[in-house]
């Protein structure tokens, strides 16, 4: 059965990050548990910005890869993207790992974009906080993590911030 | 932030196992991803048997620990417990790890027993297949993994069998 899955060293792990403390904790958890030292694993930091009030067909379901992050910042407003990615980078720098890090910035409904990116990247694992992306939306529509756990094919790690009740 | 969580070496990981191929895959996934060689981690194999038609107050929400597994087999019928635990042991033997393994046999509603055991053991992570514990029940009541992801405090890994559509 071991041969059915890739070895630990080759894992591609997507971590959905947002403004929440919980998502940073999820990233920290992931680095503690998935990335032993000396590894060829890839950590993909995925930030999804809500869709703008007026959609273009591109923006509605778009996501862009590392090289385009600067372009994404221009397009979606650099402030939040920048601040989330900087916090995320501070977390993984703290671990002093030599893993590969990719940054993906998406725009649209978080649940759809996350599932889309996981599929496109053929990720091995998705790590996500349990309560990201807004309280009201969660109550009305169910949580993003629930949706992703049901819809992506790879294992999903749902991380709750320990201080949460 | 690293200091907030235990180091990888001291993790206690509960894996919910049942008759399904998916739960064995979840165990295999867990061994591949959580247990690097030379570790003091503890793997807890948790099997929950449905409650018997006539309840005693003990049996309704009971679970018992390794030393009592033989007693559990007498009480609940040894056949399924035995076969699930043997399959699980075959999976982890295949990995040739030196991790500590504990076996816990519970009886009752899977979702309640799993959450109870995770809390009682102060587990660091729960690993569970997405679709265990019966199709009909899942449709009527929602999946056990959904429930556990919402109710336990530790990170939950939901593993889908890759062959599943």
PDB file of C-alpha atoms in Angstrom:
ATOM      1  CA  UNK A   1       0.000   0.000   0.000  1.00  0.00           C
ATOM      2  CA  UNK A   2       2.980   2.234   0.599  1.00  0.00           C
ATOM      3  CA  UNK A   3       3.744   2.299  -3.077  1.00  0.00           C
ATOM      4  CA  UNK A   4       0.339   3.783  -3.862  1.00  0.00           C
ATOM      5  CA  UNK A   5       1.385   7.156  -2.543  1.00  0.00           C
ATOM      6  CA  UNK A   6       4.308   9.432  -3.118  1.00  0.00           C
ATOM      7  CA  UNK A   7       7.087   9.440  -0.570  1.00  0.00           C
ATOM      8  CA  UNK A   8       7.106  12.175   2.033  1.00  0.00           C
ATOM      9  CA  UNK A   9      10.022  13.921   0.329  1.00  0.00           C
ATOM     10  CA  UNK A  10       8.080  14.665  -2.816  1.00  0.00           C
ATOM     11  CA  UNK A  11       4.914  16.024  -1.291  1.00  0.00           C
ATOM     12  CA  UNK A  12       3.241  19.135  -2.611  1.00  0.00           C
ATOM     13  CA  UNK A  13       1.251  20.709   0.191  1.00  0.00           C
ATOM     14  CA  UNK A  14      -1.133  23.592  -0.388  1.00  0.00           C
ATOM     15  CA  UNK A  15      -1.840  25.793   2.628  1.00  0.00           C
ATOM     16  CA  UNK A  16      -4.734  28.224   2.310  1.00  0.00           C
ATOM     17  CA  UNK A  17      -3.747  31.438   4.068  1.00  0.00           C
ATOM     18  CA  UNK A  18      -5.817  34.508   4.801  1.00  0.00           C
ATOM     19  CA  UNK A  19      -5.927  37.383   7.285  1.00  0.00           C
ATOM     20  CA  UNK A  20      -6.799  35.086  10.195  1.00  0.00           C
ATOM     21  CA  UNK A  21      -4.508  34.031  13.008  1.00  0.00           C
ATOM     22  CA  UNK A  22      -5.949  30.559  12.513  1.00  0.00           C
ATOM     23  CA  UNK A  23      -4.604  30.234   8.994  1.00  0.00           C
ATOM     24  CA  UNK A  24      -1.136  31.203  10.218  1.00  0.00           C
ATOM     25  CA  UNK A  25      -1.439  28.582  12.914  1.00  0.00           C
ATOM     26  CA  UNK A  26      -2.443  26.062  10.225  1.00  0.00           C
ATOM     27  CA  UNK A  27       0.714  26.963   8.310  1.00  0.00           C
ATOM     28  CA  UNK A  28       2.807  26.555  11.424  1.00  0.00           C
ATOM     29  CA  UNK A  29       1.187  23.200  12.157  1.00  0.00           C
ATOM     30  CA  UNK A  30       1.894  22.099   8.618  1.00  0.00           C
ATOM     31  CA  UNK A  31       5.567  23.058   8.847  1.00  0.00           C
ATOM     32  CA  UNK A  32       5.913  21.229  12.155  1.00  0.00           C
ATOM     33  CA  UNK A  33       4.250  18.063  10.942  1.00  0.00           C
ATOM     34  CA  UNK A  34       4.850  17.731   7.220  1.00  0.00           C
ATOM     35  CA  UNK A  35       8.260  19.095   6.509  1.00  0.00           C
ATOM     36  CA  UNK A  36      11.089  17.303   8.223  1.00  0.00           C
ATOM     37  CA  UNK A  37      14.473  18.868   7.487  1.00  0.00           C
ATOM     38  CA  UNK A  38      16.128  18.134   4.149  1.00  0.00           C
ATOM     39  CA  UNK A  39      13.251  17.533   1.894  1.00  0.00           C
ATOM     40  CA  UNK A  40      12.211  18.266  -1.655  1.00  0.00           C
ATOM     41  CA  UNK A  41       8.667  19.030  -0.666  1.00  0.00           C
ATOM     42  CA  UNK A  42       6.910  22.057  -1.991  1.00  0.00           C
ATOM     43  CA  UNK A  43       4.840  24.333   0.159  1.00  0.00           C
ATOM     44  CA  UNK A  44       2.259  26.282  -1.800  1.00  0.00           C
ATOM     45  CA  UNK A  45       0.890  29.354  -0.043  1.00  0.00           C
ATOM     46  CA  UNK A  46      -2.516  30.092  -1.481  1.00  0.00           C
ATOM     47  CA  UNK A  47      -4.306  33.323  -0.794  1.00  0.00           C
ATOM     48  CA  UNK A  48      -7.771  33.926  -2.196  1.00  0.00           C
ATOM     49  CA  UNK A  49      -9.107  37.423  -2.419  1.00  0.00           C
ATOM     50  CA  UNK A  50     -12.872  37.873  -2.595  1.00  0.00           C
ATOM     51  CA  UNK A  51     -14.134  38.711  -6.082  1.00  0.00           C
ATOM     52  CA  UNK A  52     -14.421  42.407  -6.912  1.00  0.00           C
ATOM     53  CA  UNK A  53     -17.934  43.892  -7.030  1.00  0.00           C
ATOM     54  CA  UNK A  54     -17.792  44.099 -10.817  1.00  0.00           C
ATOM     55  CA  UNK A  55     -16.584  40.894 -12.402  1.00  0.00           C
ATOM     56  CA  UNK A  56     -14.647  40.382 -15.509  1.00  0.00           C
ATOM     57  CA  UNK A  57     -14.748  36.810 -16.713  1.00  0.00           C
ATOM     58  CA  UNK A  58     -11.065  36.488 -15.917  1.00  0.00           C
ATOM     59  CA  UNK A  59     -11.297  37.790 -12.398  1.00  0.00           C
ATOM     60  CA  UNK A  60     -14.303  35.720 -11.413  1.00  0.00           C
ATOM     61  CA  UNK A  61     -12.422  32.457 -11.201  1.00  0.00           C
ATOM     62  CA  UNK A  62      -8.838  33.455 -11.738  1.00  0.00           C
ATOM     63  CA  UNK A  63      -5.725  32.464  -9.920  1.00  0.00           C
ATOM     64  CA  UNK A  64      -2.149  33.170 -10.728  1.00  0.00           C
ATOM     65  CA  UNK A  65       1.163  31.619  -9.922  1.00  0.00           C
ATOM     66  CA  UNK A  66       4.288  32.875  -8.226  1.00  0.00           C
ATOM     67  CA  UNK A  67       5.692  34.801 -11.133  1.00  0.00           C
ATOM     68  CA  UNK A  68       2.462  36.727 -11.419  1.00  0.00           C
ATOM     69  CA  UNK A  69       2.070  37.636  -7.775  1.00  0.00           C
ATOM     70  CA  UNK A  70       3.237  41.169  -8.449  1.00  0.00           C
ATOM     71  CA  UNK A  71       0.712  41.463 -11.219  1.00  0.00           C
ATOM     72  CA  UNK A  72      -1.936  40.119  -8.862  1.00  0.00           C
ATOM     73  CA  UNK A  73      -1.038  42.762  -6.336  1.00  0.00           C
ATOM     74  CA  UNK A  74      -1.488  45.490  -8.918  1.00  0.00           C
ATOM     75  CA  UNK A  75      -4.758  44.058  -9.985  1.00  0.00           C
ATOM     76  CA  UNK A  76      -6.382  43.217  -6.664  1.00  0.00           C
ATOM     77  CA  UNK A  77      -4.776  45.825  -4.459  1.00  0.00           C
ATOM     78  CA  UNK A  78      -1.438  44.950  -3.022  1.00  0.00           C
ATOM     79  CA  UNK A  79      -2.129  45.700   0.590  1.00  0.00           C
ATOM     80  CA  UNK A  80      -3.889  42.575   1.790  1.00  0.00           C
ATOM     81  CA  UNK A  81      -2.067  40.188  -0.510  1.00  0.00           C
ATOM     82  CA  UNK A  82       1.207  41.655   0.628  1.00  0.00           C
ATOM     83  CA  UNK A  83       0.404  41.589   4.317  1.00  0.00           C
ATOM     84  CA  UNK A  84      -0.888  37.996   4.280  1.00  0.00           C
ATOM     85  CA  UNK A  85       2.070  36.728   2.260  1.00  0.00           C
ATOM     86  CA  UNK A  86       4.527  38.568   4.480  1.00  0.00           C
ATOM     87  CA  UNK A  87       3.030  37.076   7.628  1.00  0.00           C
ATOM     88  CA  UNK A  88       3.120  33.641   6.031  1.00  0.00           C
ATOM     89  CA  UNK A  89       6.748  34.092   5.063  1.00  0.00           C
ATOM     90  CA  UNK A  90       7.615  35.168   8.599  1.00  0.00           C
ATOM     91  CA  UNK A  91       6.074  31.925   9.858  1.00  0.00           C
ATOM     92  CA  UNK A  92       8.005  29.629   7.559  1.00  0.00           C
ATOM     93  CA  UNK A  93      11.269  31.531   7.917  1.00  0.00           C
ATOM     94  CA  UNK A  94      10.949  30.842  11.627  1.00  0.00           C
ATOM     95  CA  UNK A  95      11.238  27.124  10.860  1.00  0.00           C
ATOM     96  CA  UNK A  96      14.500  27.502   8.946  1.00  0.00           C
ATOM     97  CA  UNK A  97      13.549  24.867   6.421  1.00  0.00           C
ATOM     98  CA  UNK A  98      14.959  24.620   2.946  1.00  0.00           C
ATOM     99  CA  UNK A  99      11.696  23.653   1.343  1.00  0.00           C
ATOM    100  CA  UNK A 100      10.511  25.089  -1.935  1.00  0.00           C
ATOM    101  CA  UNK A 101       7.845  27.711  -1.479  1.00  0.00           C
ATOM    102  CA  UNK A 102       5.424  28.813  -4.166  1.00  0.00           C
ATOM    103  CA  UNK A 103       2.907  31.571  -3.831  1.00  0.00           C
ATOM    104  CA  UNK A 104      -0.460  31.489  -5.527  1.00  0.00           C
ATOM    105  CA  UNK A 105      -2.909  34.365  -5.429  1.00  0.00           C
ATOM    106  CA  UNK A 106      -6.469  33.685  -6.458  1.00  0.00           C
ATOM    107  CA  UNK A 107      -9.566  35.752  -6.797  1.00  0.00           C
ATOM    108  CA  UNK A 108     -13.120  34.511  -6.476  1.00  0.00           C
ATOM    109  CA  UNK A 109     -15.174  32.339  -4.155  1.00  0.00           C
ATOM    110  CA  UNK A 110     -12.602  30.896  -1.774  1.00  0.00           C
ATOM    111  CA  UNK A 111     -14.020  27.361  -1.843  1.00  0.00           C
ATOM    112  CA  UNK A 112     -14.080  27.171  -5.639  1.00  0.00           C
ATOM    113  CA  UNK A 113     -10.655  28.714  -6.106  1.00  0.00           C
ATOM    114  CA  UNK A 114      -9.048  26.494  -3.449  1.00  0.00           C
ATOM    115  CA  UNK A 115     -10.515  23.328  -4.956  1.00  0.00           C
ATOM    116  CA  UNK A 116      -9.484  24.477  -8.421  1.00  0.00           C
ATOM    117  CA  UNK A 117      -5.901  25.192  -7.422  1.00  0.00           C
ATOM    118  CA  UNK A 118      -5.550  21.885  -5.538  1.00  0.00           C
ATOM    119  CA  UNK A 119      -6.720  20.018  -8.600  1.00  0.00           C
ATOM    120  CA  UNK A 120      -4.626  22.011 -11.065  1.00  0.00           C
ATOM    121  CA  UNK A 121      -1.451  21.591  -9.020  1.00  0.00           C
ATOM    122  CA  UNK A 122      -2.208  17.917  -8.322  1.00  0.00           C
ATOM    123  CA  UNK A 123      -1.502  18.700  -4.675  1.00  0.00           C
ATOM    124  CA  UNK A 124      -0.885  15.844  -2.252  1.00  0.00           C
ATOM    125  CA  UNK A 125      -2.433  17.563   0.728  1.00  0.00           C
ATOM    126  CA  UNK A 126      -4.527  20.626   1.455  1.00  0.00           C
ATOM    127  CA  UNK A 127      -4.119  22.333   4.824  1.00  0.00           C
ATOM    128  CA  UNK A 128      -6.774  24.830   5.843  1.00  0.00           C
ATOM    129  CA  UNK A 129      -7.993  26.560   8.989  1.00  0.00           C
ATOM    130  CA  UNK A 130     -11.456  25.511  10.058  1.00  0.00           C
ATOM    131  CA  UNK A 131     -12.909  28.986  10.271  1.00  0.00           C
ATOM    132  CA  UNK A 132     -11.362  31.180   7.625  1.00  0.00           C
ATOM    133  CA  UNK A 133     -13.132  33.470   5.236  1.00  0.00           C
ATOM    134  CA  UNK A 134     -15.662  35.227   7.433  1.00  0.00           C
ATOM    135  CA  UNK A 135     -18.145  34.344  10.135  1.00  0.00           C
ATOM    136  CA  UNK A 136     -21.344  35.462   8.405  1.00  0.00           C
ATOM    137  CA  UNK A 137     -20.549  33.693   5.173  1.00  0.00           C
ATOM    138  CA  UNK A 138     -19.731  30.533   7.123  1.00  0.00           C
ATOM    139  CA  UNK A 139     -23.042  30.557   8.939  1.00  0.00           C
ATOM    140  CA  UNK A 140     -24.973  31.180   5.746  1.00  0.00           C
ATOM    141  CA  UNK A 141     -23.107  28.942   3.391  1.00  0.00           C
ATOM    142  CA  UNK A 142     -21.208  26.459   5.524  1.00  0.00           C
ATOM    143  CA  UNK A 143     -17.494  26.650   6.064  1.00  0.00           C
ATOM    144  CA  UNK A 144     -14.953  26.692   3.286  1.00  0.00           C
ATOM    145  CA  UNK A 145     -13.047  23.874   4.971  1.00  0.00           C
ATOM    146  CA  UNK A 146     -16.137  21.618   4.995  1.00  0.00           C
ATOM    147  CA  UNK A 147     -16.675  22.236   1.315  1.00  0.00           C
ATOM    148  CA  UNK A 148     -13.063  21.602   0.411  1.00  0.00           C
ATOM    149  CA  UNK A 149     -12.926  18.422   2.502  1.00  0.00           C
ATOM    150  CA  UNK A 150     -15.877  17.092   0.508  1.00  0.00           C
ATOM    151  CA  UNK A 151     -14.711  18.175  -2.927  1.00  0.00           C
ATOM    152  CA  UNK A 152     -10.973  17.796  -3.274  1.00  0.00           C
ATOM    153  CA  UNK A 153      -9.516  14.386  -3.971  1.00  0.00           C
ATOM    154  CA  UNK A 154      -6.421  14.622  -1.783  1.00  0.00           C
ATOM    155  CA  UNK A 155      -6.296  14.433   2.006  1.00  0.00           C
ATOM    156  CA  UNK A 156      -7.442  17.609   3.734  1.00  0.00           C
ATOM    157  CA  UNK A 157      -6.092  18.756   7.075  1.00  0.00           C
ATOM    158  CA  UNK A 158      -8.474  21.004   8.966  1.00  0.00           C
ATOM    159  CA  UNK A 159      -6.674  22.954  11.666  1.00  0.00           C
ATOM    160  CA  UNK A 160      -8.423  24.753  14.471  1.00  0.00           C
ATOM    161  CA  UNK A 161      -6.691  27.441  16.435  1.00  0.00           C
ATOM    162  CA  UNK A 162      -6.102  25.970  19.911  1.00  0.00           C
ATOM    163  CA  UNK A 163      -7.455  29.040  21.677  1.00  0.00           C
ATOM    164  CA  UNK A 164     -10.773  28.779  19.928  1.00  0.00           C
ATOM    165  CA  UNK A 165     -13.698  27.473  21.924  1.00  0.00           C
TER     166      UNK A 165
ATOM    167  CA  UNK B   1       4.660  30.156  17.007  1.00  0.00           C
ATOM    168  CA  UNK B   2       6.598  26.918  16.783  1.00  0.00           C
ATOM    169  CA  UNK B   3       6.729  26.694  20.546  1.00  0.00           C
ATOM    170  CA  UNK B   4       2.938  26.640  20.754  1.00  0.00           C
ATOM    171  CA  UNK B   5       2.807  23.077  19.514  1.00  0.00           C
ATOM    172  CA  UNK B   6       4.519  19.879  20.445  1.00  0.00           C
ATOM    173  CA  UNK B   7       7.432  18.729  18.348  1.00  0.00           C
ATOM    174  CA  UNK B   8       6.796  16.119  15.710  1.00  0.00           C
ATOM    175  CA  UNK B   9       8.552  13.447  17.763  1.00  0.00           C
ATOM    176  CA  UNK B  10       6.039  13.581  20.575  1.00  0.00           C
ATOM    177  CA  UNK B  11       2.860  13.482  18.554  1.00  0.00           C
ATOM    178  CA  UNK B  12      -0.060  11.284  19.508  1.00  0.00           C
ATOM    179  CA  UNK B  13      -2.051  10.500  16.410  1.00  0.00           C
ATOM    180  CA  UNK B  14      -5.413   8.746  16.522  1.00  0.00           C
ATOM    181  CA  UNK B  15      -6.426   6.902  13.382  1.00  0.00           C
ATOM    182  CA  UNK B  16     -10.035   5.759  13.182  1.00  0.00           C
ATOM    183  CA  UNK B  17     -10.082   2.356  11.511  1.00  0.00           C
ATOM    184  CA  UNK B  18     -13.028   0.286  10.375  1.00  0.00           C
ATOM    185  CA  UNK B  19     -13.839  -2.403   7.824  1.00  0.00           C
ATOM    186  CA  UNK B  20     -13.336  -0.051   4.883  1.00  0.00           C
ATOM    187  CA  UNK B  21     -10.424  -0.014   2.491  1.00  0.00           C
ATOM    188  CA  UNK B  22     -10.504   3.748   2.855  1.00  0.00           C
ATOM    189  CA  UNK B  23      -9.675   3.658   6.541  1.00  0.00           C
ATOM    190  CA  UNK B  24      -6.692   1.396   5.832  1.00  0.00           C
ATOM    191  CA  UNK B  25      -5.575   3.867   3.203  1.00  0.00           C
ATOM    192  CA  UNK B  26      -5.935   6.661   5.780  1.00  0.00           C
ATOM    193  CA  UNK B  27      -3.691   4.684   8.128  1.00  0.00           C
ATOM    194  CA  UNK B  28      -1.154   4.165   5.378  1.00  0.00           C
ATOM    195  CA  UNK B  29      -1.258   7.864   4.509  1.00  0.00           C
ATOM    196  CA  UNK B  30      -0.716   8.725   8.133  1.00  0.00           C
ATOM    197  CA  UNK B  31       2.306   6.432   8.433  1.00  0.00           C
ATOM    198  CA  UNK B  32       3.810   7.899   5.281  1.00  0.00           C
ATOM    199  CA  UNK B  33       3.307  11.503   6.315  1.00  0.00           C
ATOM    200  CA  UNK B  34       3.414  11.690  10.091  1.00  0.00           C
ATOM    201  CA  UNK B  35       5.906   9.146  11.258  1.00  0.00           C
ATOM    202  CA  UNK B  36       9.414   9.687  10.029  1.00  0.00           C
ATOM    203  CA  UNK B  37      11.825   6.997  11.201  1.00  0.00           C
ATOM    204  CA  UNK B  38      13.147   7.157  14.757  1.00  0.00           C
ATOM    205  CA  UNK B  39      10.370   8.820  16.598  1.00  0.00           C
ATOM    206  CA  UNK B  40       8.616   8.632  19.919  1.00  0.00           C
ATOM    207  CA  UNK B  41       5.242   9.279  18.409  1.00  0.00           C
ATOM    208  CA  UNK B  42       2.289   7.184  19.372  1.00  0.00           C
ATOM    209  CA  UNK B  43      -0.144   5.797  16.870  1.00  0.00           C
ATOM    210  CA  UNK B  44      -3.540   5.039  18.370  1.00  0.00           C
ATOM    211  CA  UNK B  45      -5.670   2.652  16.336  1.00  0.00           C
ATOM    212  CA  UNK B  46      -9.291   3.316  17.217  1.00  0.00           C
ATOM    213  CA  UNK B  47     -12.052   0.983  16.169  1.00  0.00           C
ATOM    214  CA  UNK B  48     -15.645   1.786  17.022  1.00  0.00           C
ATOM    215  CA  UNK B  49     -18.214  -0.941  16.958  1.00  0.00           C
ATOM    216  CA  UNK B  50     -21.859   0.076  16.526  1.00  0.00           C
ATOM    217  CA  UNK B  51     -23.863  -0.105  19.763  1.00  0.00           C
ATOM    218  CA  UNK B  52     -25.661  -3.393  20.427  1.00  0.00           C
ATOM    219  CA  UNK B  53     -29.458  -3.424  19.941  1.00  0.00           C
ATOM    220  CA  UNK B  54     -30.000  -3.546  23.706  1.00  0.00           C
ATOM    221  CA  UNK B  55     -27.925  -0.985  25.558  1.00  0.00           C
ATOM    222  CA  UNK B  56     -26.467  -1.139  28.960  1.00  0.00           C
ATOM    223  CA  UNK B  57     -25.396   2.244  30.219  1.00  0.00           C
ATOM    224  CA  UNK B  58     -21.787   1.117  30.039  1.00  0.00           C
ATOM    225  CA  UNK B  59     -21.925  -0.126  26.494  1.00  0.00           C
ATOM    226  CA  UNK B  60     -23.726   2.904  25.093  1.00  0.00           C
ATOM    227  CA  UNK B  61     -20.720   5.206  25.266  1.00  0.00           C
ATOM    228  CA  UNK B  62     -17.920   2.944  26.317  1.00  0.00           C
ATOM    229  CA  UNK B  63     -14.442   2.612  25.017  1.00  0.00           C
ATOM    230  CA  UNK B  64     -11.580   0.657  26.348  1.00  0.00           C
ATOM    231  CA  UNK B  65      -7.844   0.796  26.089  1.00  0.00           C
ATOM    232  CA  UNK B  66      -5.220  -1.598  24.850  1.00  0.00           C
ATOM    233  CA  UNK B  67      -5.096  -3.817  27.881  1.00  0.00           C
ATOM    234  CA  UNK B  68      -8.815  -4.376  27.617  1.00  0.00           C
ATOM    235  CA  UNK B  69      -8.966  -5.200  23.944  1.00  0.00           C
ATOM    236  CA  UNK B  70      -9.351  -8.876  24.686  1.00  0.00           C
ATOM    237  CA  UNK B  71     -12.194  -8.086  27.027  1.00  0.00           C
ATOM    238  CA  UNK B  72     -13.738  -5.910  24.309  1.00  0.00           C
ATOM    239  CA  UNK B  73     -13.548  -8.795  21.897  1.00  0.00           C
ATOM    240  CA  UNK B  74     -15.400 -11.057  24.307  1.00  0.00           C
ATOM    241  CA  UNK B  75     -17.996  -8.438  24.906  1.00  0.00           C
ATOM    242  CA  UNK B  76     -18.636  -7.165  21.398  1.00  0.00           C
ATOM    243  CA  UNK B  77     -17.813 -10.240  19.382  1.00  0.00           C
ATOM    244  CA  UNK B  78     -14.216 -10.763  18.503  1.00  0.00           C
ATOM    245  CA  UNK B  79     -14.563 -11.325  14.800  1.00  0.00           C
ATOM    246  CA  UNK B  80     -14.795  -7.797  13.417  1.00  0.00           C
ATOM    247  CA  UNK B  81     -12.552  -6.207  16.042  1.00  0.00           C
ATOM    248  CA  UNK B  82      -9.959  -8.859  15.368  1.00  0.00           C
ATOM    249  CA  UNK B  83     -10.113  -8.608  11.606  1.00  0.00           C
ATOM    250  CA  UNK B  84      -9.929  -4.793  11.544  1.00  0.00           C
ATOM    251  CA  UNK B  85      -7.052  -4.675  14.021  1.00  0.00           C
ATOM    252  CA  UNK B  86      -5.175  -7.376  12.137  1.00  0.00           C
ATOM    253  CA  UNK B  87      -5.514  -5.518   8.859  1.00  0.00           C
ATOM    254  CA  UNK B  88      -4.350  -2.328  10.541  1.00  0.00           C
ATOM    255  CA  UNK B  89      -1.352  -4.090  12.027  1.00  0.00           C
ATOM    256  CA  UNK B  90      -0.441  -5.519   8.650  1.00  0.00           C
ATOM    257  CA  UNK B  91      -0.436  -1.988   7.253  1.00  0.00           C
ATOM    258  CA  UNK B  92       1.859  -0.523   9.881  1.00  0.00           C
ATOM    259  CA  UNK B  93       4.157  -3.539   9.972  1.00  0.00           C
ATOM    260  CA  UNK B  94       4.695  -2.879   6.285  1.00  0.00           C
ATOM    261  CA  UNK B  95       6.257   0.468   7.195  1.00  0.00           C
ATOM    262  CA  UNK B  96       8.790  -1.063   9.552  1.00  0.00           C
ATOM    263  CA  UNK B  97       8.541   1.798  11.987  1.00  0.00           C
ATOM    264  CA  UNK B  98       9.398   1.594  15.640  1.00  0.00           C
ATOM    265  CA  UNK B  99       6.535   3.792  16.754  1.00  0.00           C
ATOM    266  CA  UNK B 100       4.423   3.010  19.771  1.00  0.00           C
ATOM    267  CA  UNK B 101       1.074   1.589  18.849  1.00  0.00           C
ATOM    268  CA  UNK B 102      -1.962   1.571  21.101  1.00  0.00           C
ATOM    269  CA  UNK B 103      -5.261  -0.024  20.321  1.00  0.00           C
ATOM    270  CA  UNK B 104      -8.555   1.371  21.488  1.00  0.00           C
ATOM    271  CA  UNK B 105     -11.856  -0.363  20.935  1.00  0.00           C
ATOM    272  CA  UNK B 106     -15.015   1.646  21.428  1.00  0.00           C
ATOM    273  CA  UNK B 107     -18.680   0.924  21.255  1.00  0.00           C
ATOM    274  CA  UNK B 108     -21.400   3.406  20.433  1.00  0.00           C
ATOM    275  CA  UNK B 109     -22.090   6.118  17.897  1.00  0.00           C
ATOM    276  CA  UNK B 110     -18.839   6.409  15.963  1.00  0.00           C
ATOM    277  CA  UNK B 111     -18.814  10.197  15.925  1.00  0.00           C
ATOM    278  CA  UNK B 112     -19.356  10.533  19.667  1.00  0.00           C
ATOM    279  CA  UNK B 113     -16.895   7.824  20.604  1.00  0.00           C
ATOM    280  CA  UNK B 114     -14.182   9.177  18.284  1.00  0.00           C
ATOM    281  CA  UNK B 115     -14.541  12.716  19.640  1.00  0.00           C
ATOM    282  CA  UNK B 116     -14.551  11.369  23.191  1.00  0.00           C
ATOM    283  CA  UNK B 117     -11.407   9.315  22.710  1.00  0.00           C
ATOM    284  CA  UNK B 118      -9.555  12.175  21.001  1.00  0.00           C
ATOM    285  CA  UNK B 119     -10.376  14.446  23.911  1.00  0.00           C
ATOM    286  CA  UNK B 120      -9.587  11.884  26.608  1.00  0.00           C
ATOM    287  CA  UNK B 121      -6.220  11.008  25.077  1.00  0.00           C
ATOM    288  CA  UNK B 122      -5.420  14.668  24.354  1.00  0.00           C
ATOM    289  CA  UNK B 123      -4.526  13.562  20.861  1.00  0.00           C
ATOM    290  CA  UNK B 124      -2.515  15.894  18.648  1.00  0.00           C
ATOM    291  CA  UNK B 125      -4.128  14.799  15.419  1.00  0.00           C
ATOM    292  CA  UNK B 126      -7.102  12.730  14.287  1.00  0.00           C
ATOM    293  CA  UNK B 127      -6.869  10.894  10.971  1.00  0.00           C
ATOM    294  CA  UNK B 128     -10.083   9.555   9.491  1.00  0.00           C
ATOM    295  CA  UNK B 129     -11.372   8.322   6.152  1.00  0.00           C
ATOM    296  CA  UNK B 130     -13.982  10.560   4.598  1.00  0.00           C
ATOM    297  CA  UNK B 131     -16.595   7.905   4.061  1.00  0.00           C
ATOM    298  CA  UNK B 132     -16.439   5.358   6.820  1.00  0.00           C
ATOM    299  CA  UNK B 133     -19.272   3.986   8.850  1.00  0.00           C
ATOM    300  CA  UNK B 134     -21.939   3.238   6.281  1.00  0.00           C
ATOM    301  CA  UNK B 135     -23.444   4.909   3.255  1.00  0.00           C
ATOM    302  CA  UNK B 136     -27.055   5.155   4.445  1.00  0.00           C
ATOM    303  CA  UNK B 137     -26.150   6.589   7.810  1.00  0.00           C
ATOM    304  CA  UNK B 138     -23.897   9.119   6.111  1.00  0.00           C
ATOM    305  CA  UNK B 139     -26.652  10.321   3.817  1.00  0.00           C
ATOM    306  CA  UNK B 140     -29.126  10.585   6.662  1.00  0.00           C
ATOM    307  CA  UNK B 141     -26.907  12.025   9.333  1.00  0.00           C
ATOM    308  CA  UNK B 142     -23.913  13.527   7.572  1.00  0.00           C
ATOM    309  CA  UNK B 143     -20.529  11.931   7.600  1.00  0.00           C
ATOM    310  CA  UNK B 144     -18.639  11.019  10.731  1.00  0.00           C
ATOM    311  CA  UNK B 145     -15.588  12.855   9.437  1.00  0.00           C
ATOM    312  CA  UNK B 146     -17.551  16.110   9.012  1.00  0.00           C
ATOM    313  CA  UNK B 147     -18.823  15.854  12.546  1.00  0.00           C
ATOM    314  CA  UNK B 148     -15.422  15.108  14.009  1.00  0.00           C
ATOM    315  CA  UNK B 149     -13.778  17.938  12.058  1.00  0.00           C
ATOM    316  CA  UNK B 150     -16.270  20.331  13.616  1.00  0.00           C
ATOM    317  CA  UNK B 151     -16.126  19.007  17.166  1.00  0.00           C
ATOM    318  CA  UNK B 152     -12.613  17.940  18.083  1.00  0.00           C
ATOM    319  CA  UNK B 153     -10.106  20.583  19.080  1.00  0.00           C
ATOM    320  CA  UNK B 154      -7.051  19.104  17.385  1.00  0.00           C
ATOM    321  CA  UNK B 155      -6.291  19.120  13.666  1.00  0.00           C
ATOM    322  CA  UNK B 156      -8.280  16.560  11.688  1.00  0.00           C
ATOM    323  CA  UNK B 157      -6.983  14.884   8.555  1.00  0.00           C
ATOM    324  CA  UNK B 158      -9.716  13.651   6.253  1.00  0.00           C
ATOM    325  CA  UNK B 159      -8.399  11.086   3.806  1.00  0.00           C
ATOM    326  CA  UNK B 160     -10.259  10.004   0.716  1.00  0.00           C
ATOM    327  CA  UNK B 161      -9.401   6.787  -1.039  1.00  0.00           C
ATOM    328  CA  UNK B 162      -7.813   7.812  -4.344  1.00  0.00           C
ATOM    329  CA  UNK B 163      -9.935   5.420  -6.355  1.00  0.00           C
ATOM    330  CA  UNK B 164     -13.124   6.975  -5.134  1.00  0.00           C
ATOM    331  CA  UNK B 165     -14.997   9.215  -7.541  1.00  0.00           C
TER     332      UNK B 165
END
